XYZ file of C-alpha atoms in Angstrom:
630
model
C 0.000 0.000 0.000
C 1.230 3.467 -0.700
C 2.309 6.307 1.884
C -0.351 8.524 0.617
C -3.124 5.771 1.506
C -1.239 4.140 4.551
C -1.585 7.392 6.341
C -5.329 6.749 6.163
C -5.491 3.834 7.894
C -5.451 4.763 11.090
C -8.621 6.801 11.005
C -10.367 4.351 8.577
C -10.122 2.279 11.713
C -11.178 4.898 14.405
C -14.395 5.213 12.109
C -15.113 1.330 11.371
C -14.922 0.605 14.740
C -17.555 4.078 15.758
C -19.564 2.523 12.822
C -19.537 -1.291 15.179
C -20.204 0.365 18.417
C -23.719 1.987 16.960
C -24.332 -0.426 14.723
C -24.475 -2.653 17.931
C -26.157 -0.400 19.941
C -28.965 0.579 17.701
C -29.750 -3.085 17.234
C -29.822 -3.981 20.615
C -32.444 -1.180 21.064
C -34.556 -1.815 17.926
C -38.174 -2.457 18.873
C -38.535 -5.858 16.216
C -42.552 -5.410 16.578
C -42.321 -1.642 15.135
C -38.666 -0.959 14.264
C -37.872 2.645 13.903
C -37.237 3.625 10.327
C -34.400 5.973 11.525
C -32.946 3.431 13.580
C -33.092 0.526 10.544
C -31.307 3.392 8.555
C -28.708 4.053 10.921
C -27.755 0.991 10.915
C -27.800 0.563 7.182
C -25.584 3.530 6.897
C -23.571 2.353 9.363
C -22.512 -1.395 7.298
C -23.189 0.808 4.100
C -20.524 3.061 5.492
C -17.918 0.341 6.221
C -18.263 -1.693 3.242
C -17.026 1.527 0.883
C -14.057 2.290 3.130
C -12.806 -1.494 3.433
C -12.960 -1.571 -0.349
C -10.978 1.205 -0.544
C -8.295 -0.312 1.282
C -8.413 -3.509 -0.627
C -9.947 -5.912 2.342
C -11.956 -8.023 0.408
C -13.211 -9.873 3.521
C -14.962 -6.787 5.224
C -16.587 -5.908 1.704
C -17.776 -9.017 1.199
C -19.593 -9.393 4.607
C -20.629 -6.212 4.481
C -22.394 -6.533 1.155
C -24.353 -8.667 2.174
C -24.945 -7.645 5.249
C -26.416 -4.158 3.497
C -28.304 -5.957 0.835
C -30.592 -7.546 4.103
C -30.783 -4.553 6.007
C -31.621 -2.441 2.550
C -34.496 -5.219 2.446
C -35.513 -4.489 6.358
C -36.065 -0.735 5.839
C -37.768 -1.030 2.710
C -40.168 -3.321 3.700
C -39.628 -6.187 1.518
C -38.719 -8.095 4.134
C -39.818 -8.417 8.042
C -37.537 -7.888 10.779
C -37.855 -11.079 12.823
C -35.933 -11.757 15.976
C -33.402 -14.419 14.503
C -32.034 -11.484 12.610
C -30.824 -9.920 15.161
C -28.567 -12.435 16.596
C -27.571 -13.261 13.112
C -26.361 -9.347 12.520
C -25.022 -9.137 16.321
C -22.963 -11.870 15.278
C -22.099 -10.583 11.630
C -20.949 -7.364 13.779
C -18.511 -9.202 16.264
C -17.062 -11.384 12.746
C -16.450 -7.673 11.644
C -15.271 -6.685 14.777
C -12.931 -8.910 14.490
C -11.802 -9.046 10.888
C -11.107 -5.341 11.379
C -8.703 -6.124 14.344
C -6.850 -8.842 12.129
C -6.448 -6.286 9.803
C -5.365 -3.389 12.405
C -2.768 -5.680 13.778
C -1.707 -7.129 10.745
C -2.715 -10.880 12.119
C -4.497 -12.519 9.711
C -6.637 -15.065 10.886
C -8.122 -17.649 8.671
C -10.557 -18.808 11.651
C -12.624 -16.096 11.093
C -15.920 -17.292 9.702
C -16.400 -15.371 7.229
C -17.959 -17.480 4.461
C -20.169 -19.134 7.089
C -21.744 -15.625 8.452
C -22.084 -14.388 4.532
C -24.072 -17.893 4.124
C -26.510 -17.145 7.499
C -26.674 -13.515 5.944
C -27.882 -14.791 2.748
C -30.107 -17.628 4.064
C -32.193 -14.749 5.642
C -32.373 -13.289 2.488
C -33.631 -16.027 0.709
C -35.958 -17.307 3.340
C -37.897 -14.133 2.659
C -38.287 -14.331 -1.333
C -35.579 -11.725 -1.372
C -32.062 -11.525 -4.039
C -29.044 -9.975 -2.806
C -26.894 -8.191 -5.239
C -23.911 -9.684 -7.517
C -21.389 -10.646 -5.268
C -18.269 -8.087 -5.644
C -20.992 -5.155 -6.633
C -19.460 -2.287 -4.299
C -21.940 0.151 -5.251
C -26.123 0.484 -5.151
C -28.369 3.254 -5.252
C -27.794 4.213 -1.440
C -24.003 4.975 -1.905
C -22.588 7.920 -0.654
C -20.690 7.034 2.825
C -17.647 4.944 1.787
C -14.520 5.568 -0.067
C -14.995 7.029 -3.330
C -18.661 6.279 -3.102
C -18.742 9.117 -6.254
C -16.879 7.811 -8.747
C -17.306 8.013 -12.040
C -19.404 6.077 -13.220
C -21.592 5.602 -10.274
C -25.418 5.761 -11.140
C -26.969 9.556 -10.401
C -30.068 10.437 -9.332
C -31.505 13.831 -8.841
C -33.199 13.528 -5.643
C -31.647 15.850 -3.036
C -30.554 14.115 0.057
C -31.345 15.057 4.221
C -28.328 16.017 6.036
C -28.722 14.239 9.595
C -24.680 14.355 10.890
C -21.464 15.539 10.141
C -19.172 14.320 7.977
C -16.267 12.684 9.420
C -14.462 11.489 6.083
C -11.190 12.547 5.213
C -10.857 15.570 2.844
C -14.651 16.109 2.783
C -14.443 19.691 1.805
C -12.198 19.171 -1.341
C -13.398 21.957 -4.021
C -15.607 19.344 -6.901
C -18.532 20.260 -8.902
C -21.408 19.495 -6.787
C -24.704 18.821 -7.518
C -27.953 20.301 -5.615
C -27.056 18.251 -2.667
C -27.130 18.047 1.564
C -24.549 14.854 2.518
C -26.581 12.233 3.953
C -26.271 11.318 7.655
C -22.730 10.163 9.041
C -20.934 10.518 5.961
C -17.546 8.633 7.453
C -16.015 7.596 4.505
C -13.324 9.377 2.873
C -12.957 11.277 0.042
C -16.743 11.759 -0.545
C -16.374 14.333 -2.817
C -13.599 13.776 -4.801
C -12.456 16.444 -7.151
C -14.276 16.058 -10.512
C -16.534 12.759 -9.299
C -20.209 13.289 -10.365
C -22.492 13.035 -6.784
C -24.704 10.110 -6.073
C -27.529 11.912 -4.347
C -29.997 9.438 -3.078
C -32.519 9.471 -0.136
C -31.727 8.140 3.077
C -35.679 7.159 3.352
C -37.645 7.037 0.206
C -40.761 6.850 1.845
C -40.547 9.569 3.819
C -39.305 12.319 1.673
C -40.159 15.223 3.953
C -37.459 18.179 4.458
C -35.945 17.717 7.857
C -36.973 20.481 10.915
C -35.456 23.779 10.877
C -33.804 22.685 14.103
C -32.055 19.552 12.655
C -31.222 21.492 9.398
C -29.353 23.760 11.714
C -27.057 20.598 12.809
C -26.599 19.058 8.899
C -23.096 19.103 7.642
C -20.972 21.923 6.362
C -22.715 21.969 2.864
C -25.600 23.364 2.311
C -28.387 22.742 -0.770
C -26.999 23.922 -3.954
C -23.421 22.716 -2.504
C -22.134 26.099 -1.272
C -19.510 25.691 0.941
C -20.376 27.319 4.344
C -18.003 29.528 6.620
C -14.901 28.050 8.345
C -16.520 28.774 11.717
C -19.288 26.270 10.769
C -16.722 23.402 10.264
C -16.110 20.986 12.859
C -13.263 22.291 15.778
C -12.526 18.745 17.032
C -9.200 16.359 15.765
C -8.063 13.008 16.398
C -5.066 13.211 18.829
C -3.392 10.320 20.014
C -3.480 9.442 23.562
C 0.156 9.133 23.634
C 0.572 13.088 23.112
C -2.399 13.503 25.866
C -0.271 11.566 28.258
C 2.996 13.201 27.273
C 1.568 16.926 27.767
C 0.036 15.384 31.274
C 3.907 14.322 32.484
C 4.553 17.805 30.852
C 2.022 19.685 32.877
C 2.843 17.643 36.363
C 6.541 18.634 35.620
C 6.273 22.597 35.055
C 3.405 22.106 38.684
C 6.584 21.039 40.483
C 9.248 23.571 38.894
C 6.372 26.091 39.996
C 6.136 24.844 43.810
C 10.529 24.825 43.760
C 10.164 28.112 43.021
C 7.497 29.418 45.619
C 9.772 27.227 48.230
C 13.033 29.236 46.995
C 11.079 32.724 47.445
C 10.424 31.564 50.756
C 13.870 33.034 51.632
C 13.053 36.493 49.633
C 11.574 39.704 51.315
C 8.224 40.748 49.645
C 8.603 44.289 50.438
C 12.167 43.882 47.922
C 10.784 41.978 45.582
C 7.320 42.938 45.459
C 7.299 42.136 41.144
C 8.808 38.365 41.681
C 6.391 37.618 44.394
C 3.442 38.885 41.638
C 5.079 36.968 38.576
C 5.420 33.743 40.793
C 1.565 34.589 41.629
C 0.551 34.671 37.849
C 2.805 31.466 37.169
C 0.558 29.662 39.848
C -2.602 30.834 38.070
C -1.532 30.266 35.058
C -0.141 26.671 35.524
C -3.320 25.716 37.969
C -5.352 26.851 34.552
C -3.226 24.987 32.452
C -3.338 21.777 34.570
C -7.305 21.707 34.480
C -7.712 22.264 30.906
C -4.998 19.558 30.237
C -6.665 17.422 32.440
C -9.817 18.016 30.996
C -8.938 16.440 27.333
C -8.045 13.144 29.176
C -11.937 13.134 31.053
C -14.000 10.682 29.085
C -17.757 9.702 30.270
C -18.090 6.209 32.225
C -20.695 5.310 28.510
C -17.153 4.322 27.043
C -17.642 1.044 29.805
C -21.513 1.341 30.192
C -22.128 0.790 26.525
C -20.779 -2.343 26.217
C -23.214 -3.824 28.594
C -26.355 -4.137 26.944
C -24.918 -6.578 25.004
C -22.886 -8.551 27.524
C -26.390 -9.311 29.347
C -28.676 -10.053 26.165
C -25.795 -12.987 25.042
C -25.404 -13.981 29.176
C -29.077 -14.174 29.159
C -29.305 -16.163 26.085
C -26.857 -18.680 27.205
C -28.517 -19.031 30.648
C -32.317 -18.650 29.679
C -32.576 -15.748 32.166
C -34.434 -12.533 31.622
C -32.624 -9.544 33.192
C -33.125 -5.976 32.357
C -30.609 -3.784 32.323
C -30.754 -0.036 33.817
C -28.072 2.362 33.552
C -28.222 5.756 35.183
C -25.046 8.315 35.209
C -23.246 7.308 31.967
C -22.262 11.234 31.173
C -20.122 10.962 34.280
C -16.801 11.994 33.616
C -13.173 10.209 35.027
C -9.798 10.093 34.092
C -8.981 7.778 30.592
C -7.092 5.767 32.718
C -9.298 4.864 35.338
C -11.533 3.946 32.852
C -9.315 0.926 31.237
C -8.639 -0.324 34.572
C -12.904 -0.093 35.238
C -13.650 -1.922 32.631
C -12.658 -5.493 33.344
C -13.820 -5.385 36.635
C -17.408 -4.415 36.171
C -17.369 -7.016 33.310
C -16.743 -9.915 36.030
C -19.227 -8.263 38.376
C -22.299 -7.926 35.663
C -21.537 -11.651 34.328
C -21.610 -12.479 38.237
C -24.955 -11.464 38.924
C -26.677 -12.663 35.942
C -24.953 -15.735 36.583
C -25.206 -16.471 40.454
C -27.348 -13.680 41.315
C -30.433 -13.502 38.985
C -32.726 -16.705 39.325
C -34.512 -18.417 36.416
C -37.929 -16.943 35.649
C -39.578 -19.623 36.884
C -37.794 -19.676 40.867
C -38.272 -15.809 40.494
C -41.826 -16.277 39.901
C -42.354 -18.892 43.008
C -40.632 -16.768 44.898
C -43.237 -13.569 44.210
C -40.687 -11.895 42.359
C -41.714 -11.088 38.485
C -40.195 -12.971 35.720
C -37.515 -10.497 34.330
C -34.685 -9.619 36.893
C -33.532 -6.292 36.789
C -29.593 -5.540 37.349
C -28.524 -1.704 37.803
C -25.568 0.350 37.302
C -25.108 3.953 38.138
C -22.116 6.130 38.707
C -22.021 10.145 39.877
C -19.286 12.322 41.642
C -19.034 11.700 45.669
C -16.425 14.608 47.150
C -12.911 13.875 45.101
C -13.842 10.484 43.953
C -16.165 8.455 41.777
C -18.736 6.002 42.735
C -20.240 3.123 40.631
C -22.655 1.275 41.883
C -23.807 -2.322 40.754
C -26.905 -3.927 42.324
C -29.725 -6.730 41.301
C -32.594 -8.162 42.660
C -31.507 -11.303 42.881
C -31.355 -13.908 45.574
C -28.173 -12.621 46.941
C -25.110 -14.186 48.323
C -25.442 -17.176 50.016
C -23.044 -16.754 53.867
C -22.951 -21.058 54.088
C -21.951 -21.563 50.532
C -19.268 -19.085 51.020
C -17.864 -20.183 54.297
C -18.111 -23.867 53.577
C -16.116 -23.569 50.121
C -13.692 -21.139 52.736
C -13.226 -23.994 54.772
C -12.366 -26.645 52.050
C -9.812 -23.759 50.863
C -8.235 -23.987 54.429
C -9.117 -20.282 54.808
C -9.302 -19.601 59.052
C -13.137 -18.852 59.586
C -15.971 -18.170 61.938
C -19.702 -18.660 62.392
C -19.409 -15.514 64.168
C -17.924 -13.878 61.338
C -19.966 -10.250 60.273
C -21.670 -10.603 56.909
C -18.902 -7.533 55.933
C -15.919 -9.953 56.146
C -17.873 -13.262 54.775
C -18.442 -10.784 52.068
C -14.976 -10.230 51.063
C -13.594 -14.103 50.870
C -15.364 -13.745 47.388
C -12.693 -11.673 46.391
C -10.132 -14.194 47.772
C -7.701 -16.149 44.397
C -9.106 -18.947 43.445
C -12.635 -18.611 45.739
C -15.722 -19.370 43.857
C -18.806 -21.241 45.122
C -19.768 -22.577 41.306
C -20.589 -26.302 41.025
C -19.825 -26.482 37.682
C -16.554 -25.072 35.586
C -18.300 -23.143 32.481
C -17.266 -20.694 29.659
C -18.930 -17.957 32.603
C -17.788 -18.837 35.423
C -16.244 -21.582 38.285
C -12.713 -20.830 37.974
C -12.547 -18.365 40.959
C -10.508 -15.820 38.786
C -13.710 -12.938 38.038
C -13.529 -11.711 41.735
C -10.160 -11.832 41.948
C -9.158 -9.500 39.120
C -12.047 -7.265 40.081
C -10.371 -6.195 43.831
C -6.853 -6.568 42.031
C -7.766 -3.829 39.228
C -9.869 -1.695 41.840
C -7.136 -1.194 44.382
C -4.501 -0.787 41.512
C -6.254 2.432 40.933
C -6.622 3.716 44.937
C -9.742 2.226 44.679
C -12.526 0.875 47.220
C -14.668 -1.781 46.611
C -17.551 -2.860 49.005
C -20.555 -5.700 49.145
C -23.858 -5.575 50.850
C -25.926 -8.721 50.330
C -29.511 -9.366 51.741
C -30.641 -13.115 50.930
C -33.380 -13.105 48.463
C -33.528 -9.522 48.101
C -30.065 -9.093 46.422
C -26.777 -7.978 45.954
C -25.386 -4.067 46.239
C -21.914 -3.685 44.771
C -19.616 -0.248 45.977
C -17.053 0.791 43.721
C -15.352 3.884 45.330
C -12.245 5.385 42.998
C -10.268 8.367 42.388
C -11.562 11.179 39.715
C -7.913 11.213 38.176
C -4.401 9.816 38.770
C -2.008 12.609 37.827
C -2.967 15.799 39.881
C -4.915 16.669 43.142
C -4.759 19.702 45.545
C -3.796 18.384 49.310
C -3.088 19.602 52.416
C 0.523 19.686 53.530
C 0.591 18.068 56.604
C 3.982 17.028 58.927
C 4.155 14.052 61.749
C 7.374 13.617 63.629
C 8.957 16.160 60.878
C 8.129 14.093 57.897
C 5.403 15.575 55.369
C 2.223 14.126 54.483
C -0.519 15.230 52.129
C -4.142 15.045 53.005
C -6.591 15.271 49.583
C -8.589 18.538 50.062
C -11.569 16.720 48.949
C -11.809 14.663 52.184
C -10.934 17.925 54.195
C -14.005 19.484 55.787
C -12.313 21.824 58.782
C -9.229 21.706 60.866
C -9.262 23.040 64.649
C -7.079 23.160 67.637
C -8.493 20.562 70.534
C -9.182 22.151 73.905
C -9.532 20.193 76.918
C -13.604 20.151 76.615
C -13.669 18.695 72.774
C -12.231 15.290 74.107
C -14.047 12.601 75.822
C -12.378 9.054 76.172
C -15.191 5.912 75.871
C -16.167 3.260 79.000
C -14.064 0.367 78.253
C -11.834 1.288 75.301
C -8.810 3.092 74.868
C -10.060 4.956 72.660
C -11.411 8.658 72.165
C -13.875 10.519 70.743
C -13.902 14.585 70.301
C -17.420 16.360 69.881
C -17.817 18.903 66.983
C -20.807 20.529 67.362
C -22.707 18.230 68.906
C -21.271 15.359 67.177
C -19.381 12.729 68.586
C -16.458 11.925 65.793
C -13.764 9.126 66.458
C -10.465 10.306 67.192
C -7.039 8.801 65.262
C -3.627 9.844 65.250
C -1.332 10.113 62.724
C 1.051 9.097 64.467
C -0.188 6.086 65.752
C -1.257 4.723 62.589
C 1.735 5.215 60.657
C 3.807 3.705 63.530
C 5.746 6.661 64.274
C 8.782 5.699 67.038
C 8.198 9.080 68.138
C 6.102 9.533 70.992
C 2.667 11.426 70.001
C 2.159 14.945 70.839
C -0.853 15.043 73.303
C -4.087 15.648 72.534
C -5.259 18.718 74.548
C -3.560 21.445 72.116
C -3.330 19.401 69.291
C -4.674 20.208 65.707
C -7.181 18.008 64.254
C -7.987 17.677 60.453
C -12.341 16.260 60.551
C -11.948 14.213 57.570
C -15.304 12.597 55.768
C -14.641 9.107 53.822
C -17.080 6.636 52.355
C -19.937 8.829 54.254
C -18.369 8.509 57.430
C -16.375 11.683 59.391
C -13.254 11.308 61.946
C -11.254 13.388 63.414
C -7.574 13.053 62.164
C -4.679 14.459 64.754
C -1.594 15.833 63.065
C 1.768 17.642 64.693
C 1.625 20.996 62.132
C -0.326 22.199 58.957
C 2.486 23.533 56.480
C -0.449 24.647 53.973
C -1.799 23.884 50.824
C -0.591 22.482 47.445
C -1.417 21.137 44.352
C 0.681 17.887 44.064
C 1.582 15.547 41.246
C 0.404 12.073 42.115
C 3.574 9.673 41.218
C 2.925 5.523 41.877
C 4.171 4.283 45.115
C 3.540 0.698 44.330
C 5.134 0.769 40.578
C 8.208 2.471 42.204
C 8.363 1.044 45.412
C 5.957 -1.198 47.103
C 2.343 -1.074 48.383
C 1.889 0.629 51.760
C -1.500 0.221 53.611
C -2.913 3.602 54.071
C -0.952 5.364 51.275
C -2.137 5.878 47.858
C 1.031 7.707 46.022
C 3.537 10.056 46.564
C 4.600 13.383 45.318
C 7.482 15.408 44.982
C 7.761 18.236 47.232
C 9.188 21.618 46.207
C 12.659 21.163 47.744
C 13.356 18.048 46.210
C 12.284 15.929 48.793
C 9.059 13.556 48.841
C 5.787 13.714 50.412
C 3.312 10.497 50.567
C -0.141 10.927 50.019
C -2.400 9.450 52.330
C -5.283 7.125 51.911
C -7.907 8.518 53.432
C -10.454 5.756 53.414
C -8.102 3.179 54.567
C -7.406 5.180 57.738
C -10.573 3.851 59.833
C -9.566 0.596 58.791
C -6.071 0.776 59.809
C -7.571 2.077 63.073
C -9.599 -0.589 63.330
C -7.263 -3.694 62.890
C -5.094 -2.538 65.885
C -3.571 0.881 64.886
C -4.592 2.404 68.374
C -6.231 5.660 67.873
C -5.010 8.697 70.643
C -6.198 9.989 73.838
């Protein structure tokens, strides 16, 4: 292939895979009673779109799958023939053969196990079965053409019809100067080189039937061309680019470098008198505006919403249902929350294992949920919104929930050390133990006691929190607590025993001095309690739970942080506040090793380094011994 196409490719992929992921998700939506004509003609557009660009590139297989593929759905739309519900699983399946083809080609690993004759003989079977004819095999072009490569060229069949503009174009040189017909580009438009110079236009309706102009509203969002092909103003055009995440990520490290070199120099001014130097204390001002500004927008670019994971769902239960005869319904709720790219890959995985696990061992057949006055079709939900600093997901169904013998007999036979008396909290968590799983049977879903596993492992690789409530036969309730980003955060500067710490200002609520009358110590414990307010908060030190050799500073005097994690508030006592600073979050674990109640570690102004503390571990720390201060 030459330079000049190579240099395509990349995008050509970008697009075919966009093209998948709503081709996928508009069939899994498609009401097969009374399908949507819009919807049947996105997803035309979408294989129409696909099957021009492979041919461009020369891959034969994709075209030829395709081709088919359009020739039933151009059947579906126009009536000809009925949309029945085997269809659907034979075009989800088409789409994951395509799926995959296109990742053989990406990756340059052919792979002859792809079945693609077999899924172009279900394709045409369904065509057939109806009465209907596809095309000639190899034809590339039909009346609908005008979304893949060189979908004009010569020769191409004309009509006169002007088409509805639904979407921008995406394709590659789509504003190249050509003679145009009276035309507004149909829909997506994602192939490239639409209107090549000199190509006569193809202008054909997206919807014959229904040849009404569009609303003045959706006219306003058509593509850059208007009717009579007069190209509109450059501010009209489209502002966004493809960027690869690798320059993201380098002007992140960029960004979290010139945040340091900014706190060096606010620690070397330290020594300067402001009444001297009255313009370097101003220009080191403006350089911590300007790099805080910096920092967010930067940070911004690498915020994606959690629908990048929540899309792929729908799916995952319709083929775990299938397998299992279960009906589940799926609800989502919160998918334009935003996080970090890279919290998202490691998020991904995990709530895979955890949806599979409640269709699977959760959700009961339709007929148990029925004797058990529940109705027929389960219902599994997934939401996710902003909590303080940090992101919570939240997985729950309606199942029968997790079973406490099951799990501490198989704990047992595993030689794990348990209790009857064990809290539901802790019986909870051997789930998550290598290995553990209560499945009778080894299947393709589960019984190998890896799903779990991975899910904590992936979770806490981020600073993350996971948590399970389980009520038996009402369901399961799955916690997923993480942070909104890995590469910057504002803290506290904090010192203990003359080493600094840095608290997240998200968890920060107030800080105060104790006085005598703030601290009471409880009956029978050694441990304290100070009242804010009227409220009785727990009482740790610093000190205590990061084993300090130094003796603690006493209470009565001391200065408290009142810290709120995972909904719950304590008091945190510290030996000074040094102030507050934004701080670029480096990996303690990939540098060094994992510490309980530390999530990273920064690099200070002077040089030196500052870990980052873990807020919601503290309790727990407290809690398995760390004594908390009196």
């Amino acid at each position: 292939m030459t330079f000049g196409m190579s240099q395509f490719l990349g995008v050509f992929f970008e697009e075919a895979e966009e093209h998948l992921a709503a081709l996928e998700h508009l069939l899994l939506t498609l009401d097969i009673a009374q399908p949507d004509p819009e919807a049947l003609n996105g997803i035309f557009r979408a294989a129409h779109s696909i099957k021009g660009s492979s041919g461009m590139f020369g891959f034969d297989d994709l075209t030829s799958v395709t081709h088919v593929l359009e020739t039933l759905l151009d059947k579906v739309r126009s009536g000809q023939i009925a949309l029945q519900a085997e269809m659907i699983d034979v075009l989800l399946e088409s789409r994951d053969v395509l799926l995959q083809l296109l990742a053989a080609h990406k990756h340059e690993t052919p792979d002859p196990s792809i079945p693609v004759e077999a899924t172009r003989a279900r394709l045409q079977r369904l065509i057939d079965q109806q009465g209907g004819a596809a095309a000639a095999p190899g034809v590339a072009h039909d009346n609908d053409d005008s979304f893949g490569f060189f979908t004009d060229a010569p020769g191409a069949p004309a009509e006169t019809a002007p088409v509805v503009a639904e979407q921008q174009a995406y394709g590659l040189f789509a504003d190249e100067p050509a003679p145009v017909a009276a035309v507004a580009v149909t829909d997506s438009g994602y192939g490239f080189f639409d209107d090549a110079p000199g190509a006569p236009v193809t202008a054909s309706l997206v919807n014959r039937a229904a040849q009404t102009p569009a609303p003045a509203a959706e006219r306003r969002s058509t593509d850059r061309r208007g009717v009579g092909g007069s190209a509109a103003p450059a501010e009209s055009e489209s502002s966004s680019i493809r960027v690869s995440v690798e320059r993201i990520d380098s002007l992140i490290n960029q960004v979290g470098e010139l945040v340091i070199t900014q706190a060096m120099l606010a620690q070397l001014s330290l020594v300067l008198d402001p009444s001297e130097h009255e313009r370097i204390f101003q220009a080191l001002s403006q350089l911590e505006h300007n790099s805080r500004e910096l920092q967010e927008a930067v940070m911004s670019i690498r915020m994606l919403p959690i629908s990048f994971v929540f899309n792929r769902f729908p799916r995952l239960v319709r083929d775990t249902c299938g397998k299992l005869g279960k009906q589940v319904e799926l609800v989502l709720r919160g998918e334009h929350t935003e996080l970090d790219k890279g919290v998202i890959e490691k998020l991904t995985d995990p709530l895979t294992h955890i949806i599979r696990n409640s269709i699977d061992h959760g959700i009961e057949l339709p007929a148990e949920r029925i004797a058990a006055g529940k109705p027929a079709t389960g219902t599994v939900r997934m939401s996710a919104f902003h909590q303080g600093g940090r992101i919570v997901v939240e997985i729950s169904d309606d199942g029968k929930g997790l079973s406490r013998e099951r799990i501490l007999a198989k704990a047992r036979e595993q030689g794990m050390a348990v209790t009857d008396e064990m809290p539901d909290s802790e019986v909870w968590l051997l789930i998550f133990m290598p290995g553990f799983s209560t499945a009778e049977a080894v299947t393709d879903l589960s019984g190998r006691g890896v799903g779990m596993d991975v899910v904590r492992r992936n979770i806490t690789s981020i600073g993350g929190r996971i948590e399970i409530k389980s009520m038996a036969g009402q369901g399961t309730h799955i916690v997923i607590r993480l942070p909104l980003t890995l590469a910057i955060l504002d803290g506290m500067i904090v010192e203990v025993d003359k080493v600094h710490y840095v608290v997240p200002l998200t968890y920060i609520v107030e800080s105060l001095q104790l006085k005598d009358e703030h601290i009471y110590s409880m009956s029978g414990s050694s441990s304290a309690v100070i009242r804010v307010r009227d409220e009785y908060l727990p009482l740790l030190s610093l000190h205590c739970l990061l084993n300090q050799t130094a003796a603690p500073p006493p209470a009565v005097g001391g200065l408290v942080l009142i810290l709120e994690a995972e909904g719950n508030s304590f008091a945190l006592q510290v030996d000074e506040l040094i102030g507050q600073q934004q701080v670029v979050i480096k990996s303690l674990e990939q540098n060094f090793r994992r510490i309980d109640g530390i999530t990273g570690a920064t690099i200070m102004g002077d040089g030196s380094v500052a870990l980052i503390l873990d807020v919601d571990a503290l309790p727990r720390l407290a809690g398995q011994g760390a004594p908390s201060h009196a």
